[in-house]
PDB file of C-alpha atoms in Angstrom:
ATOM      1  CA  GLN A   1       9.508 -30.737   4.917  1.00 90.00           C
ATOM      2  CA  VAL A   2       5.912 -29.129   4.723  1.00 96.00           C
ATOM      3  CA  GLN A   3       3.216 -31.218   4.915  1.00 97.00           C
ATOM      4  CA  LEU A   4      -0.299 -30.186   4.251  1.00 98.00           C
ATOM      5  CA  VAL A   5      -3.367 -32.019   5.223  1.00 97.00           C
ATOM      6  CA  GLU A   6      -6.978 -30.643   3.649  1.00 97.00           C
ATOM      7  CA  SER A   7     -10.476 -30.829   5.196  1.00 95.00           C
ATOM      8  CA  GLY A   8     -13.713 -29.825   4.493  1.00 95.00           C
ATOM      9  CA  GLY A   9     -14.799 -30.760   1.164  1.00 94.00           C
ATOM     10  CA  GLY A  10     -18.874 -31.908   0.428  1.00 97.00           C
ATOM     11  CA  SER A  11     -21.866 -31.426  -1.662  1.00 98.00           C
ATOM     12  CA  VAL A  12     -24.214 -28.593  -1.383  1.00 98.00           C
ATOM     13  CA  GLN A  13     -26.759 -27.166  -3.570  1.00 98.00           C
ATOM     14  CA  THR A  14     -26.345 -23.855  -5.728  1.00 98.00           C
ATOM     15  CA  GLY A  15     -26.020 -21.029  -3.542  1.00 98.00           C
ATOM     16  CA  GLY A  16     -24.779 -22.949  -0.545  1.00 98.00           C
ATOM     17  CA  SER A  17     -21.345 -22.693   1.394  1.00 98.00           C
ATOM     18  CA  LEU A  18     -18.529 -24.470   2.229  1.00 98.00           C
ATOM     19  CA  ARG A  19     -15.293 -23.659   4.103  1.00 98.00           C
ATOM     20  CA  LEU A  20     -12.288 -25.814   3.134  1.00 98.00           C
ATOM     21  CA  SER A  21      -9.093 -25.962   5.522  1.00 98.00           C
ATOM     22  CA  CYS A  22      -5.490 -26.832   5.132  1.00 98.00           C
ATOM     23  CA  THR A  23      -3.587 -27.403   8.392  1.00 97.00           C
ATOM     24  CA  ALA A  24       0.424 -27.245   7.624  1.00 97.00           C
ATOM     25  CA  ASN A  25       3.019 -28.687  10.066  1.00 97.00           C
ATOM     26  CA  VAL A  26       4.845 -25.435  10.154  1.00 96.00           C
ATOM     27  CA  SER A  27       3.996 -21.956  10.911  1.00 94.00           C
ATOM     28  CA  LEU A  28       2.162 -20.593   8.088  1.00 93.00           C
ATOM     29  CA  ASP A  29       3.932 -17.291   8.441  1.00 92.00           C
ATOM     30  CA  ARG A  30       6.814 -19.053   6.623  1.00 93.00           C
ATOM     31  CA  LEU A  31       4.533 -19.979   3.842  1.00 96.00           C
ATOM     32  CA  PHE A  32       3.382 -18.448   0.435  1.00 97.00           C
ATOM     33  CA  VAL A  33      -0.293 -20.191   0.129  1.00 97.00           C
ATOM     34  CA  ALA A  34      -2.644 -20.806  -2.430  1.00 98.00           C
ATOM     35  CA  TRP A  35      -5.763 -22.970  -3.150  1.00 98.00           C
ATOM     36  CA  PHE A  36      -6.301 -24.334  -6.883  1.00 98.00           C
ATOM     37  CA  ARG A  37      -8.830 -26.293  -8.228  1.00 98.00           C
ATOM     38  CA  GLN A  38      -9.543 -28.782 -11.258  1.00 97.00           C
ATOM     39  CA  THR A  39     -12.829 -28.909 -12.537  1.00 91.00           C
ATOM     40  CA  PRO A  40     -14.424 -31.353 -15.183  1.00 85.00           C
ATOM     41  CA  THR A  41     -14.134 -28.545 -17.751  1.00 85.00           C
ATOM     42  CA  GLN A  42     -10.889 -26.850 -17.031  1.00 81.00           C
ATOM     43  CA  GLN A  43      -7.032 -28.006 -15.977  1.00 84.00           C
ATOM     44  CA  ARG A  44      -6.167 -26.937 -12.757  1.00 92.00           C
ATOM     45  CA  GLU A  45      -6.646 -23.402 -12.116  1.00 95.00           C
ATOM     46  CA  ALA A  46      -5.879 -20.883  -9.395  1.00 97.00           C
ATOM     47  CA  VAL A  47      -8.686 -19.846  -6.807  1.00 98.00           C
ATOM     48  CA  ALA A  48      -6.999 -17.295  -4.375  1.00 98.00           C
ATOM     49  CA  CYS A  49      -3.357 -16.794  -3.088  1.00 98.00           C
ATOM     50  CA  LYS A  50      -2.058 -15.079   0.140  1.00 97.00           C
ATOM     51  CA  GLY A  51       1.532 -14.032   0.539  1.00 96.00           C
ATOM     52  CA  ARG A  52       3.347 -13.928   3.900  1.00 94.00           C
ATOM     53  CA  ASP A  53       3.047 -10.519   4.013  1.00 93.00           C
ATOM     54  CA  GLY A  54      -0.779 -11.301   4.426  1.00 93.00           C
ATOM     55  CA  SER A  55      -1.768  -9.761   0.775  1.00 95.00           C
ATOM     56  CA  THR A  56      -4.270 -11.766  -1.015  1.00 97.00           C
ATOM     57  CA  ASP A  57      -5.312 -11.940  -4.699  1.00 97.00           C
ATOM     58  CA  TYR A  58      -8.324 -13.829  -6.311  1.00 98.00           C
ATOM     59  CA  GLU A  59      -9.045 -15.102  -9.778  1.00 97.00           C
ATOM     60  CA  ARG A  60     -12.061 -13.096 -11.006  1.00 96.00           C
ATOM     61  CA  PHE A  61     -14.749 -16.088 -10.497  1.00 96.00           C
ATOM     62  CA  ALA A  62     -13.831 -15.911  -7.038  1.00 97.00           C
ATOM     63  CA  GLN A  63     -13.977 -12.406  -6.279  1.00 96.00           C
ATOM     64  CA  ASP A  64     -16.910 -11.624  -4.028  1.00 94.00           C
ATOM     65  CA  ARG A  65     -17.825 -15.084  -3.232  1.00 98.00           C
ATOM     66  CA  PHE A  66     -14.533 -16.734  -1.947  1.00 98.00           C
ATOM     67  CA  VAL A  67     -12.169 -15.553   0.964  1.00 98.00           C
ATOM     68  CA  ILE A  68      -8.862 -16.927   1.741  1.00 98.00           C
ATOM     69  CA  SER A  69      -7.641 -16.485   5.309  1.00 97.00           C
ATOM     70  CA  ARG A  70      -5.131 -17.937   7.929  1.00 94.00           C
ATOM     71  CA  ASP A  71      -5.246 -19.080  11.400  1.00 94.00           C
ATOM     72  CA  THR A  72      -1.930 -18.672  12.428  1.00 91.00           C
ATOM     73  CA  ALA A  73      -2.355 -19.967  15.810  1.00 94.00           C
ATOM     74  CA  GLU A  74      -3.810 -23.266  14.358  1.00 95.00           C
ATOM     75  CA  ASN A  75      -1.121 -23.074  11.089  1.00 96.00           C
ATOM     76  CA  THR A  76      -4.710 -23.556   9.214  1.00 97.00           C
ATOM     77  CA  LEU A  77      -5.354 -21.771   5.905  1.00 97.00           C
ATOM     78  CA  HIS A  78      -9.044 -21.572   4.810  1.00 98.00           C
ATOM     79  CA  LEU A  79     -10.997 -21.167   1.907  1.00 98.00           C
ATOM     80  CA  GLN A  80     -14.393 -19.724   2.728  1.00 98.00           C
ATOM     81  CA  MET A  81     -16.830 -20.500  -0.387  1.00 98.00           C
ATOM     82  CA  ASP A  82     -20.362 -18.737  -0.699  1.00 98.00           C
ATOM     83  CA  ASN A  83     -23.114 -18.709  -3.214  1.00 98.00           C
ATOM     84  CA  LEU A  84     -21.482 -21.931  -5.073  1.00 98.00           C
ATOM     85  CA  GLU A  85     -22.603 -22.602  -8.572  1.00 97.00           C
ATOM     86  CA  PRO A  86     -22.668 -25.745 -10.113  1.00 96.00           C
ATOM     87  CA  GLU A  87     -19.518 -24.501 -12.184  1.00 95.00           C
ATOM     88  CA  ASP A  88     -17.442 -24.623  -8.764  1.00 96.00           C
ATOM     89  CA  THR A  89     -17.498 -28.394  -8.879  1.00 96.00           C
ATOM     90  CA  GLY A  90     -14.129 -29.930  -8.549  1.00 97.00           C
ATOM     91  CA  LEU A  91     -11.128 -31.031  -6.630  1.00 97.00           C
ATOM     92  CA  TYR A  92      -9.606 -28.238  -4.521  1.00 98.00           C
ATOM     93  CA  TYR A  93      -6.287 -28.259  -3.597  1.00 98.00           C
ATOM     94  CA  CYS A  94      -4.165 -26.176  -1.067  1.00 98.00           C
ATOM     95  CA  ALA A  95      -0.660 -25.534  -2.064  1.00 98.00           C
ATOM     96  CA  ALA A  96       2.597 -23.858  -0.302  1.00 98.00           C
ATOM     97  CA  ASP A  97       6.003 -22.919  -0.584  1.00 97.00           C
ATOM     98  CA  THR A  98       8.723 -21.132   1.606  1.00 95.00           C
ATOM     99  CA  ASP A  99      10.158 -19.359  -1.544  1.00 93.00           C
ATOM    100  CA  ILE A 100       8.557 -18.134  -4.690  1.00 93.00           C
ATOM    101  CA  GLY A 101      10.998 -15.783  -5.904  1.00 91.00           C
ATOM    102  CA  ASN A 102      10.671 -11.963  -5.617  1.00 91.00           C
ATOM    103  CA  ALA A 103       6.532 -11.937  -5.781  1.00 92.00           C
ATOM    104  CA  PRO A 104       4.702 -11.345  -2.940  1.00 93.00           C
ATOM    105  CA  ARG A 105       2.295 -14.243  -4.109  1.00 95.00           C
ATOM    106  CA  SER A 106       1.700 -16.261  -6.880  1.00 95.00           C
ATOM    107  CA  PHE A 107      -1.198 -18.001  -8.996  1.00 95.00           C
ATOM    108  CA  TRP A 108       1.430 -20.147 -10.687  1.00 95.00           C
ATOM    109  CA  PRO A 109       1.266 -23.775  -9.674  1.00 95.00           C
ATOM    110  CA  PRO A 110       5.271 -24.600 -10.401  1.00 95.00           C
ATOM    111  CA  ASP A 111       5.737 -22.021  -7.711  1.00 95.00           C
ATOM    112  CA  TYR A 112       4.517 -24.324  -4.989  1.00 97.00           C
ATOM    113  CA  LYS A 113       6.396 -27.300  -4.100  1.00 97.00           C
ATOM    114  CA  TYR A 114       4.109 -28.841  -1.364  1.00 98.00           C
ATOM    115  CA  TRP A 115       0.474 -29.732  -2.100  1.00 98.00           C
ATOM    116  CA  ALA A 116      -2.201 -31.129  -0.090  1.00 97.00           C
ATOM    117  CA  GLN A 117      -4.203 -34.518  -0.924  1.00 95.00           C
ATOM    118  CA  GLY A 118      -7.273 -32.270  -2.393  1.00 96.00           C
ATOM    119  CA  THR A 119     -10.806 -32.473  -1.396  1.00 97.00           C
ATOM    120  CA  GLN A 120     -13.959 -32.880  -3.514  1.00 97.00           C
ATOM    121  CA  VAL A 121     -16.521 -30.090  -3.737  1.00 98.00           C
ATOM    122  CA  THR A 122     -19.550 -30.760  -5.507  1.00 97.00           C
ATOM    123  CA  VAL A 123     -22.230 -28.172  -6.425  1.00 97.00           C
ATOM    124  CA  SER A 124     -25.734 -29.443  -7.643  1.00 97.00           C
ATOM    125  CA  SER A 125     -28.361 -27.443  -9.355  1.00 93.00           C
TER     126      SER A 125
END
């Protein structure tokens, strides 16, 4: 059973930065991982994902502003978010699974069996 614990949310002004963390109870080398968010205007949407091979992918709004990374020594996944905008306000979740089929990584929520509790990000103008 994979357990994920998130931290790092908070409130910032437009243009500010936040770093979200998600610590797993197993080695990240075993996991496909992703960040999702639920905003007031959107259903749950993907932010970024990372495969076991280290490859990454970002949704368009996250490109050039967000970076997904992993600290394998600490079994911790990070999402560095810079130049935040009010539209980024929402509840952010990390998700993981040991098997997502043949894809190297995934933006599809049903591919992930394990989810963290979510952390709130609020960006004010």
